[in-house]
mmCIF file of C-alpha atoms in Angstrom:
data_model
loop_
_atom_site.group_PDB
_atom_site.id
_atom_site.type_symbol
_atom_site.label_atom_id
_atom_site.label_comp_id
_atom_site.label_asym_id
_atom_site.label_seq_id
_atom_site.Cartn_x
_atom_site.Cartn_y
_atom_site.Cartn_z
ATOM 1 C CA CYS A 1 2.923 -7.821 -0.271
ATOM 2 C CA LYS A 2 2.880 -4.561 -2.175
ATOM 3 C CA GLU A 3 1.076 -1.527 -0.845
ATOM 4 C CA THR A 4 -1.677 0.199 -2.818
ATOM 5 C CA SER A 5 -1.769 3.976 -2.443
ATOM 6 C CA PHE A 6 -4.673 6.405 -2.872
ATOM 7 C CA SER A 7 -4.207 10.153 -2.488
ATOM 8 C CA GLY A 8 -6.429 13.164 -3.021
ATOM 9 C CA ASN A 9 -9.557 11.275 -4.093
ATOM 10 C CA MET A 10 -13.203 11.937 -3.314
ATOM 11 C CA ILE A 11 -14.890 8.628 -2.443
ATOM 12 C CA LEU A 12 -18.566 9.394 -2.029
ATOM 13 C CA GLU A 13 -22.131 8.097 -1.819
ATOM 14 C CA HIS A 14 -21.829 4.353 -2.276
ATOM 15 C CA SER A 15 -24.581 1.992 -1.249
ATOM 16 C CA SER A 16 -22.168 0.140 1.028
ATOM 17 C CA VAL A 17 -18.555 1.007 1.925
ATOM 18 C CA GLY A 18 -16.286 3.577 0.357
ATOM 19 C CA VAL A 19 -13.027 1.625 0.710
ATOM 20 C CA ILE A 20 -12.616 -2.037 1.721
ATOM 21 C CA VAL A 21 -9.226 -3.538 2.573
ATOM 22 C CA GLU A 22 -9.526 -7.325 2.282
ATOM 23 C CA ALA A 23 -7.488 -10.180 3.783
ATOM 24 C CA GLY A 24 -3.827 -9.787 2.956
ATOM 25 C CA GLY A 25 -4.378 -6.358 1.450
ATOM 26 C CA ARG A 26 -2.238 -3.343 2.332
ATOM 27 C CA ALA A 27 -3.438 0.149 1.575
ATOM 28 C CA LYS A 28 -2.217 3.673 2.130
ATOM 29 C CA LEU A 29 -4.879 6.362 1.976
ATOM 30 C CA THR A 30 -3.697 9.978 2.157
ATOM 31 C CA GLN A 31 -5.662 13.213 1.961
ATOM 32 C CA ASN A 32 -8.829 11.658 0.566
ATOM 33 C CA GLN A 33 -12.381 12.773 1.280
ATOM 34 C CA ILE A 34 -14.487 9.731 2.156
ATOM 35 C CA LYS A 35 -18.117 10.386 3.033
ATOM 36 C CA PHE A 36 -21.826 9.816 2.395
ATOM 37 C CA ASN A 37 -21.393 6.045 2.051
ATOM 38 C CA SER A 38 -24.267 3.890 3.260
ATOM 39 C CA VAL A 39 -22.405 1.701 5.795
ATOM 40 C CA ALA A 40 -18.867 2.947 6.384
ATOM 41 C CA GLY A 41 -16.191 5.133 4.923
ATOM 42 C CA VAL A 42 -13.334 2.635 5.344
ATOM 43 C CA LYS A 43 -13.620 -1.033 6.364
ATOM 44 C CA VAL A 44 -10.551 -3.164 7.107
ATOM 45 C CA ASN A 45 -11.482 -6.855 7.003
ATOM 46 C CA THR A 46 -9.843 -9.988 8.384
ATOM 47 C CA GLY A 47 -6.081 -9.725 8.093
ATOM 48 C CA GLY A 48 -6.151 -6.422 6.237
ATOM 49 C CA ASP A 49 -3.644 -3.663 6.978
ATOM 50 C CA ALA A 50 -4.299 0.010 6.301
ATOM 51 C CA LEU A 51 -2.483 3.290 6.805
ATOM 52 C CA LEU A 52 -4.842 6.254 6.918
ATOM 53 C CA ASP A 53 -3.103 9.621 6.998
ATOM 54 C CA ALA A 54 -4.681 13.082 6.848
ATOM 55 C CA ASN A 55 -7.991 11.994 5.313
ATOM 56 C CA THR A 56 -11.385 13.542 5.972
ATOM 57 C CA ILE A 57 -13.760 10.691 6.802
ATOM 58 C CA GLY A 58 -17.362 11.728 7.316
ATOM 59 C CA GLY A 59 -18.996 15.113 7.343
ATOM 60 C CA PRO A 60 -22.237 17.081 7.145
ATOM 61 C CA GLN A 61 -24.693 17.475 4.335
ATOM 62 C CA VAL A 62 -23.663 20.149 1.846
ATOM 63 C CA SER A 63 -25.179 22.199 -0.928
ATOM 64 C CA PRO A 64 -24.697 21.217 -4.601
ATOM 65 C CA GLY A 65 -21.279 21.999 -5.913
ATOM 66 C CA SER A 66 -19.639 22.234 -2.508
ATOM 67 C CA PRO A 67 -16.680 20.087 -1.436
ATOM 68 C CA VAL A 68 -18.116 17.201 0.583
ATOM 69 C CA ASN A 69 -17.086 15.277 3.696
ATOM 70 C CA GLY A 70 -19.741 12.142 5.586
ATOM 71 C CA ASN A 71 -20.971 8.398 5.133
ATOM 72 C CA THR A 72 -24.392 6.456 5.190
ATOM 73 C CA THR A 73 -24.349 -0.752 3.591
ATOM 74 C CA ALA A 74 -21.608 -2.748 1.932
ATOM 75 C CA GLY A 75 -22.191 -3.983 -1.586
ATOM 76 C CA PRO A 76 -19.861 -6.349 -3.373
ATOM 77 C CA SER A 77 -16.182 -5.470 -3.247
ATOM 78 C CA THR A 78 -13.734 -6.758 -5.805
ATOM 79 C CA ALA A 79 -10.369 -8.248 -4.959
ATOM 80 C CA GLY A 80 -8.018 -9.219 -7.748
ATOM 81 C CA GLY A 81 -10.840 -9.210 -10.316
ATOM 82 C CA LYS A 82 -13.274 -11.291 -8.234
ATOM 83 C CA THR A 83 -16.270 -10.193 -6.303
ATOM 84 C CA ALA A 84 -15.482 -10.709 -2.635
ATOM 85 C CA GLY A 85 -17.273 -13.661 -1.109
ATOM 86 C CA THR A 86 -18.633 -15.042 -4.381
ATOM 87 C CA GLY A 87 -15.655 -16.129 -6.508
ATOM 88 C CA THR A 88 -17.220 -14.557 -9.600
ATOM 89 C CA THR A 89 -15.526 -12.156 -11.951
ATOM 90 C CA GLY A 90 -16.018 -8.491 -11.165
ATOM 91 C CA THR A 91 -16.594 -5.693 -13.641
ATOM 92 C CA ALA A 92 -14.623 -2.492 -13.557
ATOM 93 C CA GLY A 93 -16.778 0.526 -12.915
ATOM 94 C CA PRO A 94 -16.320 3.997 -14.411
ATOM 95 C CA SER A 95 -13.597 6.276 -13.133
ATOM 96 C CA THR A 96 -15.001 9.194 -11.137
ATOM 97 C CA ALA A 97 -12.483 10.693 -8.727
ATOM 98 C CA GLY A 98 -8.753 10.803 -9.262
ATOM 99 C CA GLY A 99 -9.017 7.822 -11.587
ATOM 100 C CA ASN A 100 -10.615 5.575 -8.985
ATOM 101 C CA SER A 101 -13.999 3.870 -8.922
ATOM 102 C CA PRO A 102 -16.454 4.964 -6.198
ATOM 103 C CA LEU A 103 -15.929 1.613 -4.457
ATOM 104 C CA GLN A 104 -12.355 0.412 -4.127
ATOM 105 C CA SER A 105 -11.443 -3.006 -2.793
ATOM 106 C CA ILE A 106 -7.793 -3.604 -2.005
ATOM 107 C CA SER A 107 -6.361 -7.112 -1.804
ATOM 108 C CA ASP A 108 -3.019 -8.881 -1.909
ATOM 109 C CA ASP A 109 -3.282 -8.853 -5.721
ATOM 110 C CA SER A 110 -1.207 -5.885 -6.841
ATOM 111 C CA THR A 111 -3.237 -5.488 -10.053
ATOM 112 C CA ASN A 112 -6.261 -4.482 -7.947
ATOM 113 C CA THR A 113 -9.356 -4.531 -10.157
ATOM 114 C CA LEU A 114 -11.686 -1.583 -9.619
ATOM 115 C CA GLY A 115 -15.011 -2.324 -7.996
ATOM 116 C CA PRO A 116 -18.386 -1.699 -9.565
ATOM 117 C CA THR A 117 -20.266 1.557 -9.360
ATOM 118 C CA LEU A 118 -23.080 0.627 -6.980
ATOM 119 C CA ASN A 119 -24.837 3.927 -6.586
ATOM 120 C CA GLY A 120 -23.434 6.076 -9.343
ATOM 121 C CA HIS A 121 -22.088 9.546 -8.660
ATOM 122 C CA PRO A 122 -25.019 11.964 -8.560
ATOM 123 C CA GLU A 123 -24.614 15.559 -9.614
ATOM 124 C CA SER A 124 -25.724 16.833 -6.219
ATOM 125 C CA SER A 125 -24.761 15.738 -2.711
ATOM 126 C CA SER A 126 -27.440 17.812 -1.029
ATOM 127 C CA SER A 127 -29.664 14.810 -0.286
ATOM 128 C CA ALA A 128 -26.909 12.507 0.977
ATOM 129 C CA SER A 129 -27.122 11.388 4.586
ATOM 130 C CA ARG A 130 -24.218 10.857 6.928
ATOM 131 C CA GLN A 131 -22.478 7.476 6.796
ATOM 132 C CA PRO A 132 -23.014 5.430 9.982
ATOM 133 C CA ILE A 133 -19.372 4.428 10.526
ATOM 134 C CA GLY A 134 -16.259 6.354 9.674
ATOM 135 C CA VAL A 135 -13.534 3.679 9.995
ATOM 136 C CA TRP A 136 -14.244 0.007 10.806
ATOM 137 C CA PHE A 137 -11.609 -2.552 11.841
ATOM 138 C CA LEU A 138 -12.577 -6.175 12.459
ATOM 139 C CA GLU A 139 -11.281 -9.745 12.752
ATOM 140 C CA ASN A 140 -7.582 -9.285 13.524
ATOM 141 C CA ALA A 141 -7.203 -6.324 11.181
ATOM 142 C CA THR A 142 -4.354 -3.915 11.860
ATOM 143 C CA GLY A 143 -3.271 -0.524 10.647
ATOM 144 C CA SER A 144 -2.407 3.027 11.587
ATOM 145 C CA VAL A 145 -4.862 5.917 11.597
ATOM 146 C CA VAL A 146 -2.881 9.135 11.876
ATOM 147 C CA ASN A 147 -3.866 12.808 11.664
ATOM 148 C CA ASN A 148 -7.280 12.221 10.111
ATOM 149 C CA SER A 149 -10.486 14.181 10.560
ATOM 150 C CA ILE A 150 -13.179 11.633 11.401
ATOM 151 C CA ILE A 151 -16.189 13.855 11.705
ATOM 152 C CA GLU A 152 -19.956 13.834 11.822
ATOM 153 C CA ASN A 153 -20.552 10.202 10.952
ATOM 154 C CA GLY A 154 -24.070 9.166 11.818
ATOM 155 C CA CYS A 155 -23.267 6.541 14.436
ATOM 156 C CA VAL A 156 -19.597 5.746 15.223
ATOM 157 C CA GLY A 157 -16.408 7.513 14.264
ATOM 158 C CA VAL A 158 -14.092 4.487 14.676
ATOM 159 C CA LEU A 159 -15.342 0.924 15.331
ATOM 160 C CA ILE A 160 -12.811 -1.727 16.448
ATOM 161 C CA GLN A 161 -14.067 -5.326 16.775
ATOM 162 C CA SER A 162 -13.071 -8.989 16.858
ATOM 163 C CA GLN A 163 -9.458 -8.699 18.066
ATOM 164 C CA ALA A 164 -8.595 -5.983 15.590
ATOM 165 C CA ASN A 165 -5.629 -4.014 16.890
ATOM 166 C CA PRO A 166 -5.001 -0.694 15.092
ATOM 167 C CA ASN A 167 -3.049 2.328 16.259
ATOM 168 C CA LEU A 168 -4.795 5.698 16.276
ATOM 169 C CA GLN A 169 -2.735 8.834 16.840
ATOM 170 C CA GLY A 170 -3.325 12.522 16.430
ATOM 171 C CA ASN A 171 -6.800 12.267 14.906
ATOM 172 C CA GLY A 172 -9.731 14.584 15.355
ATOM 173 C CA ILE A 173 -12.744 12.360 16.089
ATOM 174 C CA LEU A 174 -15.496 14.919 16.270
ATOM 175 C CA ARG A 175 -19.268 15.281 16.457
ATOM 176 C CA ASN A 176 -20.211 11.725 15.551
ATOM 177 C CA GLY A 177 -23.815 10.795 16.305
ATOM 178 C CA GLY A 178 -23.012 7.976 18.748
ATOM 179 C CA ASP A 179 -19.587 6.913 19.964
ATOM 180 C CA GLY A 180 -16.469 8.676 18.888
ATOM 181 C CA VAL A 181 -14.633 5.362 19.300
ATOM 182 C CA CYS A 182 -16.257 1.984 20.056
ATOM 183 C CA VAL A 183 -14.114 -1.036 20.985
ATOM 184 C CA SER A 184 -16.186 -4.209 21.282
ATOM 185 C CA GLU A 185 -16.200 -7.994 20.813
ATOM 186 C CA CYS A 186 -12.623 -8.426 22.092
ATOM 187 C CA GLY A 187 -11.292 -5.559 20.010
ATOM 188 C CA ARG A 188 -8.079 -3.903 21.135
ATOM 189 C CA GLY A 189 -6.214 -0.902 19.784
ATOM 190 C CA VAL A 190 -3.858 1.790 21.026
ATOM 191 C CA LEU A 191 -5.128 5.376 20.969
ATOM 192 C CA THR A 192 -2.723 8.219 21.723
ATOM 193 C CA GLU A 193 -2.963 11.996 21.466
ATOM 194 C CA ASN A 194 -6.339 12.061 19.727
ATOM 195 C CA THR A 195 -8.931 14.789 20.150
ATOM 196 C CA ILE A 196 -12.292 13.117 20.716
ATOM 197 C CA SER A 197 -14.915 15.805 21.098
ATOM 198 C CA GLY A 198 -18.611 16.498 20.664
ATOM 199 C CA ASN A 199 -19.716 12.862 20.427
ATOM 200 C CA LYS A 200 -22.546 11.244 22.366
ATOM 201 C CA VAL A 201 -19.961 9.058 24.155
ATOM 202 C CA GLY A 202 -16.293 9.730 23.633
ATOM 203 C CA CYS A 203 -15.166 6.081 23.900
ATOM 204 C CA THR A 204 -17.263 2.986 24.624
ATOM 205 C CA VAL A 205 -15.637 -0.337 25.550
ATOM 206 C CA SER A 206 -17.996 -3.337 25.559
ATOM 207 C CA SER A 207 -18.222 -7.111 25.058
ATOM 208 C CA GLY A 208 -14.664 -7.899 26.057
ATOM 209 C CA GLY A 209 -12.939 -4.911 24.502
ATOM 210 C CA SER A 210 -9.512 -4.028 25.909
ATOM 211 C CA PRO A 211 -7.984 -0.907 24.323
ATOM 212 C CA GLU A 212 -5.268 1.343 25.659
ATOM 213 C CA LEU A 213 -5.934 5.076 25.655
ATOM 214 C CA GLU A 214 -3.122 7.443 26.589
ATOM 215 C CA ASP A 215 -2.830 11.231 26.454
ATOM 216 C CA ASN A 216 -6.099 11.798 24.612
ATOM 217 C CA GLU A 217 -8.382 14.814 24.983
ATOM 218 C CA ILE A 218 -11.991 13.669 25.385
ATOM 219 C CA SER A 219 -14.394 16.566 25.706
ATOM 220 C CA SER A 220 -17.941 17.845 25.366
ATOM 221 C CA SER A 221 -19.657 14.455 25.171
ATOM 222 C CA SER A 222 -23.426 14.788 25.268
ATOM 223 C CA LEU A 223 -23.639 11.741 27.548
ATOM 224 C CA HIS A 224 -20.392 10.228 28.926
ATOM 225 C CA GLY A 225 -16.730 10.745 28.213
ATOM 226 C CA ILE A 226 -15.761 7.062 28.628
ATOM 227 C CA HIS A 227 -18.061 4.061 29.169
ATOM 228 C CA VAL A 228 -16.708 0.599 30.025
ATOM 229 C CA THR A 229 -19.421 -2.047 30.186
ATOM 230 C CA GLY A 230 -19.585 -5.851 30.332
ATOM 231 C CA PRO A 231 -17.915 -8.406 32.599
ATOM 232 C CA ALA A 232 -14.964 -9.068 30.273
ATOM 233 C CA SER A 233 -14.437 -5.435 29.276
ATOM 234 C CA THR A 234 -11.244 -3.865 30.560
ATOM 235 C CA GLY A 235 -8.823 -1.360 29.070
ATOM 236 C CA LYS A 236 -6.061 0.929 30.253
ATOM 237 C CA PHE A 237 -6.733 4.651 30.475
ATOM 238 C CA LEU A 238 -3.552 6.607 31.169
ATOM 239 C CA GLY A 239 -3.026 10.333 31.336
ATOM 240 C CA ASN A 240 -6.159 11.348 29.443
ATOM 241 C CA THR A 241 -8.085 14.561 30.003
ATOM 242 C CA VAL A 242 -11.853 14.042 30.085
ATOM 243 C CA SER A 243 -13.817 17.275 30.338
ATOM 244 C CA ALA A 244 -17.307 18.734 30.046
ATOM 245 C CA SER A 245 -19.262 15.479 29.778
ATOM 246 C CA SER A 246 -22.965 16.148 30.244
ATOM 247 C CA ASP A 247 -23.492 13.114 32.495
ATOM 248 C CA ALA A 248 -20.464 11.128 33.744
ATOM 249 C CA GLY A 249 -16.867 11.733 32.813
ATOM 250 C CA MET A 250 -16.207 7.997 33.179
ATOM 251 C CA LEU A 251 -18.934 5.368 33.587
ATOM 252 C CA VAL A 252 -18.327 1.712 34.490
ATOM 253 C CA THR A 253 -21.262 -0.719 34.387
ATOM 254 C CA ASP A 254 -22.198 -4.409 34.219
ATOM 255 C CA GLY A 255 -18.955 -5.822 35.587
ATOM 256 C CA GLY A 256 -16.624 -3.640 33.537
ATOM 257 C CA GLN A 257 -13.140 -3.494 35.038
ATOM 258 C CA PRO A 258 -10.889 -0.737 33.651
ATOM 259 C CA TYR A 259 -7.508 0.400 34.925
ATOM 260 C CA ALA A 260 -7.426 4.199 35.036
ATOM 261 C CA LYS A 261 -4.307 6.085 36.120
ATOM 262 C CA ALA A 262 -3.264 9.729 36.109
ATOM 263 C CA ASN A 263 -6.315 10.974 34.213
ATOM 264 C CA VAL A 264 -7.872 14.386 34.742
ATOM 265 C CA ILE A 265 -11.661 14.187 34.813
ATOM 266 C CA LYS A 266 -13.214 17.602 35.163
ATOM 267 C CA ARG A 267 -16.378 19.650 34.744
ATOM 268 C CA SER A 268 -18.694 16.652 34.455
ATOM 269 C CA GLY A 269 -22.405 17.375 34.597
ATOM 270 C CA LYS A 270 -23.522 14.729 37.087
ATOM 271 C CA ALA A 271 -20.510 12.661 38.214
ATOM 272 C CA GLY A 272 -16.817 12.646 37.503
ATOM 273 C CA VAL A 273 -16.663 8.854 37.839
ATOM 274 C CA ARG A 274 -19.761 6.668 38.219
ATOM 275 C CA VAL A 275 -19.524 2.919 38.923
ATOM 276 C CA ALA A 276 -22.841 1.025 38.759
ATOM 277 C CA GLU A 277 -24.457 -2.364 38.054
ATOM 278 C CA LYS A 278 -21.669 -4.500 39.571
ATOM 279 C CA GLY A 279 -18.975 -2.306 38.090
ATOM 280 C CA LEU A 280 -15.408 -2.758 39.272
ATOM 281 C CA GLY A 281 -12.095 -1.190 38.266
ATOM 282 C CA LEU A 282 -8.909 0.249 39.712
ATOM 283 C CA PHE A 283 -8.556 4.055 39.749
ATOM 284 C CA VAL A 284 -5.085 5.329 40.671
ATOM 285 C CA GLU A 285 -3.807 8.889 41.017
ATOM 286 C CA ASN A 286 -6.595 10.494 39.015
ATOM 287 C CA GLU A 287 -7.792 14.064 39.493
ATOM 288 C CA ILE A 288 -11.583 14.201 39.654
ATOM 289 C CA VAL A 289 -12.567 17.832 39.916
ATOM 290 C CA ARG A 290 -15.251 20.444 39.467
ATOM 291 C CA SER A 291 -18.412 18.508 38.729
ATOM 292 C CA GLU A 292 -20.415 21.687 39.046
ATOM 293 C CA CYS A 293 -23.769 20.205 40.045
ATOM 294 C CA GLY A 294 -22.751 16.608 40.656
ATOM 295 C CA VAL A 295 -20.456 14.485 42.769
ATOM 296 C CA GLY A 296 -16.854 13.619 42.137
ATOM 297 C CA VAL A 297 -17.310 9.842 42.530
ATOM 298 C CA GLU A 298 -20.637 7.980 42.633
ATOM 299 C CA VAL A 299 -20.806 4.237 43.366
ATOM 300 C CA LEU A 300 -24.194 2.568 43.280
ATOM 301 C CA ASP A 301 -25.942 -0.799 43.111
ATOM 302 C CA ALA A 302 -25.206 -4.066 44.891
ATOM 303 C CA GLY A 303 -22.018 -5.691 43.676
ATOM 304 C CA SER A 304 -20.336 -2.460 42.604
ATOM 305 C CA ALA A 305 -16.933 -2.430 44.310
ATOM 306 C CA PRO A 306 -14.198 -0.312 42.678
ATOM 307 C CA ASP A 307 -10.826 0.538 44.203
ATOM 308 C CA PHE A 308 -9.652 4.156 44.414
ATOM 309 C CA GLU A 309 -6.039 4.784 45.389
ATOM 310 C CA GLY A 310 -4.212 8.084 45.608
ATOM 311 C CA CYS A 311 -6.858 10.103 43.766
ATOM 312 C CA LYS A 312 -7.622 13.776 44.264
ATOM 313 C CA VAL A 313 -11.355 14.458 44.471
ATOM 314 C CA SER A 314 -11.972 18.164 44.821
ATOM 315 C CA LYS A 315 -14.217 21.164 44.261
ATOM 316 C CA ASN A 316 -17.289 19.164 43.283
ATOM 317 C CA GLY A 317 -20.586 20.958 43.746
ATOM 318 C CA GLY A 318 -22.652 17.954 44.815
ATOM 319 C CA GLY A 319 -20.141 16.258 47.117
ATOM 320 C CA GLY A 320 -16.891 14.330 47.006
ATOM 321 C CA ILE A 321 -17.535 10.555 47.118
ATOM 322 C CA LEU A 322 -21.076 9.139 47.324
ATOM 323 C CA VAL A 323 -21.540 5.416 48.032
ATOM 324 C CA ARG A 324 -25.171 4.536 47.469
ATOM 325 C CA THR A 325 -27.352 1.706 48.725
ATOM 326 C CA GLY A 326 -25.804 -1.752 48.321
ATOM 327 C CA ALA A 327 -22.487 -0.519 46.925
ATOM 328 C CA ALA A 328 -19.038 -0.970 48.456
ATOM 329 C CA GLY A 329 -15.452 -0.463 47.305
ATOM 330 C CA THR A 330 -12.076 0.266 48.877
ATOM 331 C CA TYR A 331 -10.700 3.806 49.126
ATOM 332 C CA CYS A 332 -7.058 4.314 50.181
ATOM 333 C CA THR A 333 -4.705 7.305 50.373
ATOM 334 C CA ASN A 334 -7.075 9.634 48.530
ATOM 335 C CA THR A 335 -7.246 13.388 49.096
ATOM 336 C CA ILE A 336 -10.871 14.550 49.165
ATOM 337 C CA PHE A 337 -10.927 18.303 49.594
ATOM 338 C CA GLU A 338 -12.869 21.518 49.088
ATOM 339 C CA ASN A 339 -16.061 19.731 48.069
ATOM 340 C CA PHE A 340 -19.497 21.116 48.771
ATOM 341 C CA VAL A 341 -22.247 19.374 50.786
ATOM 342 C CA PHE A 342 -20.042 16.493 51.997
ATOM 343 C CA GLY A 343 -16.640 14.938 51.583
ATOM 344 C CA VAL A 344 -17.901 11.339 51.814
ATOM 345 C CA ARG A 345 -21.496 10.105 52.100
ATOM 346 C CA VAL A 346 -22.530 6.507 52.807
ATOM 347 C CA ASP A 347 -26.189 5.744 52.119
ATOM 348 C CA THR A 348 -28.404 3.081 53.667
ATOM 349 C CA GLY A 349 -26.987 -0.410 53.149
ATOM 350 C CA ALA A 350 -23.741 0.760 51.560
ATOM 351 C CA ASP A 351 -20.579 -0.788 53.019
ATOM 352 C CA PRO A 352 -17.355 0.855 51.783
ATOM 353 C CA VAL A 353 -13.884 0.677 53.329
ATOM 354 C CA PHE A 354 -11.927 3.923 53.823
ATOM 355 C CA LEU A 355 -8.478 3.304 55.249
ATOM 356 C CA ASP A 356 -4.787 4.098 55.082
ATOM 357 C CA SER A 357 -4.640 7.847 55.393
ATOM 358 C CA ASN A 358 -7.385 9.266 53.244
ATOM 359 C CA GLU A 359 -7.540 13.018 53.845
ATOM 360 C CA ILE A 360 -10.973 14.644 53.893
ATOM 361 C CA LEU A 361 -10.268 18.357 54.073
ATOM 362 C CA ASP A 362 -11.982 21.738 53.995
ATOM 363 C CA THR A 363 -15.472 20.563 53.113
ATOM 364 C CA VAL A 364 -18.294 23.086 52.796
ATOM 365 C CA GLY A 365 -20.571 20.726 54.681
ATOM 366 C CA SER A 366 -19.726 17.669 56.720
ATOM 367 C CA GLY A 367 -16.577 15.687 56.142
ATOM 368 C CA ILE A 368 -18.314 12.286 56.387
ATOM 369 C CA VAL A 369 -22.057 11.564 56.451
ATOM 370 C CA VAL A 370 -23.308 8.048 57.227
ATOM 371 C CA ALA A 371 -27.053 7.761 56.582
ATOM 372 C CA ALA A 372 -29.493 5.659 58.613
ATOM 373 C CA GLY A 373 -28.626 2.017 57.984
ATOM 374 C CA GLY A 374 -25.299 2.892 56.419
ATOM 375 C CA LEU A 375 -22.340 0.631 57.102
ATOM 376 C CA GLY A 376 -18.649 1.000 56.354
ATOM 377 C CA THR A 377 -15.181 0.900 57.849
ATOM 378 C CA PHE A 378 -13.168 4.098 58.375
ATOM 379 C CA ARG A 379 -9.646 3.647 59.737
ATOM 380 C CA GLU A 380 -6.609 5.931 60.012
ATOM 381 C CA ASN A 381 -8.082 8.787 58.004
ATOM 382 C CA ARG A 382 -7.730 12.545 58.582
ATOM 383 C CA ILE A 383 -10.935 14.641 58.618
ATOM 384 C CA ILE A 384 -10.017 18.299 58.960
ATOM 385 C CA GLY A 385 -11.651 21.675 58.466
ATOM 386 C CA SER A 386 -15.276 21.038 57.569
ATOM 387 C CA GLY A 387 -17.185 24.150 56.563
ATOM 388 C CA VAL A 388 -14.231 26.515 56.327
ATOM 389 C CA LEU A 389 -14.459 27.607 52.669
ATOM 390 C CA PRO A 390 -16.399 30.743 51.667
ATOM 391 C CA GLY A 391 -20.080 29.885 51.834
ATOM 392 C CA GLY A 392 -19.610 27.416 54.706
ATOM 393 C CA SER A 393 -21.150 28.284 58.041
ATOM 394 C CA GLY A 394 -18.242 26.947 60.047
ATOM 395 C CA GLU A 395 -20.716 24.852 62.041
ATOM 396 C CA GLU A 396 -20.794 21.642 60.028
ATOM 397 C CA PRO A 397 -19.455 18.656 61.988
ATOM 398 C CA GLY A 398 -16.631 16.531 60.676
ATOM 399 C CA ILE A 399 -18.663 13.311 60.911
ATOM 400 C CA VAL A 400 -22.443 12.853 60.956
ATOM 401 C CA PHE A 401 -24.097 9.568 61.908
ATOM 402 C CA SER A 402 -27.809 9.483 61.241
ATOM 403 C CA GLU A 403 -30.060 7.358 63.455
ATOM 404 C CA THR A 404 -29.086 3.652 63.395
ATOM 405 C CA ALA A 405 -26.000 4.319 61.252
ATOM 406 C CA THR A 406 -23.324 1.714 61.926
ATOM 407 C CA GLY A 407 -20.101 3.023 60.421
ATOM 408 C CA GLY A 408 -17.079 1.252 61.862
ATOM 409 C CA GLY A 409 -13.909 2.728 63.291
#
């Protein structure tokens, strides 16, 4: 089918969605400003296909007369002269920006009737609130989102649901009120080389989501950099840099099971990687470094049992790897070095397995601490040089067993 193109428009302040791409529709949106809409800036419905290139989607409140960016529920869209979902004839609304109606609906009908004006186009944007969702893909929708600024939306920058499978590359997904990107309800998607910064959570994967994220920069999240949650939630995370998250750089909960390889997770507030509430996952060759006041890896709660292989866990202010009560997991061929307080700590009732040449080196504190009632198996590891960094007393033992600790050899 033919492609409908929109360029250089301002699509603002609608009581629902700024742009809807319906089933069978193909749209190309370039260098538009799409903001202050009540539900979403752009929504790609079942079977729709959209190319978004160099648009500004979302933004802050502005003073009257200023250029505007930002979005705030969806009214009727029109597709080929009919109101979507009703089969009734639509009425063309007045032209306001670049010849387009405030609400555009794009379908497989190349004539493309303009949608109605639902909220008018007020003289001032000063009272407009931020739109909740910047870009929304659902129900097998596809498309490419390239080099856009998706900024300061009230809730989610990009929402991918219901087996939608878009490609996102080179976007700035910045300062959204909730998730920068949310992939849920079996959504997929491939995200490469995006800058995802200043959001509450950089990327959340839930309810069976399974995206692939590669070579993205995820930074300055006010909560977590990445959160994978739910027993069917997976995803591949490859070569990303996750930095300066206030809580955890990567959080896995409620049976989530990601595959994370060759990521750099650094300067996290409380934990580089935290696995909790029966969380699982395979972590391979990641660098987990410089959690200033927290631990590199924290595993907690009964049923939590991740695998860490070949990771470097270093220079963390609160310790290297902490396995809390009831948790387990398998840890092989990791290098755990130059951490403060401890290299590895096993709390009461925890039962991890450390084997196959883990190296626990140069700890300012003890190399391994097994608390009273702690379990675990440690085999063929190297524990060298506890307490040798500046600030260490040189007197910390390599291994500490508290009373009744039962760590295995």
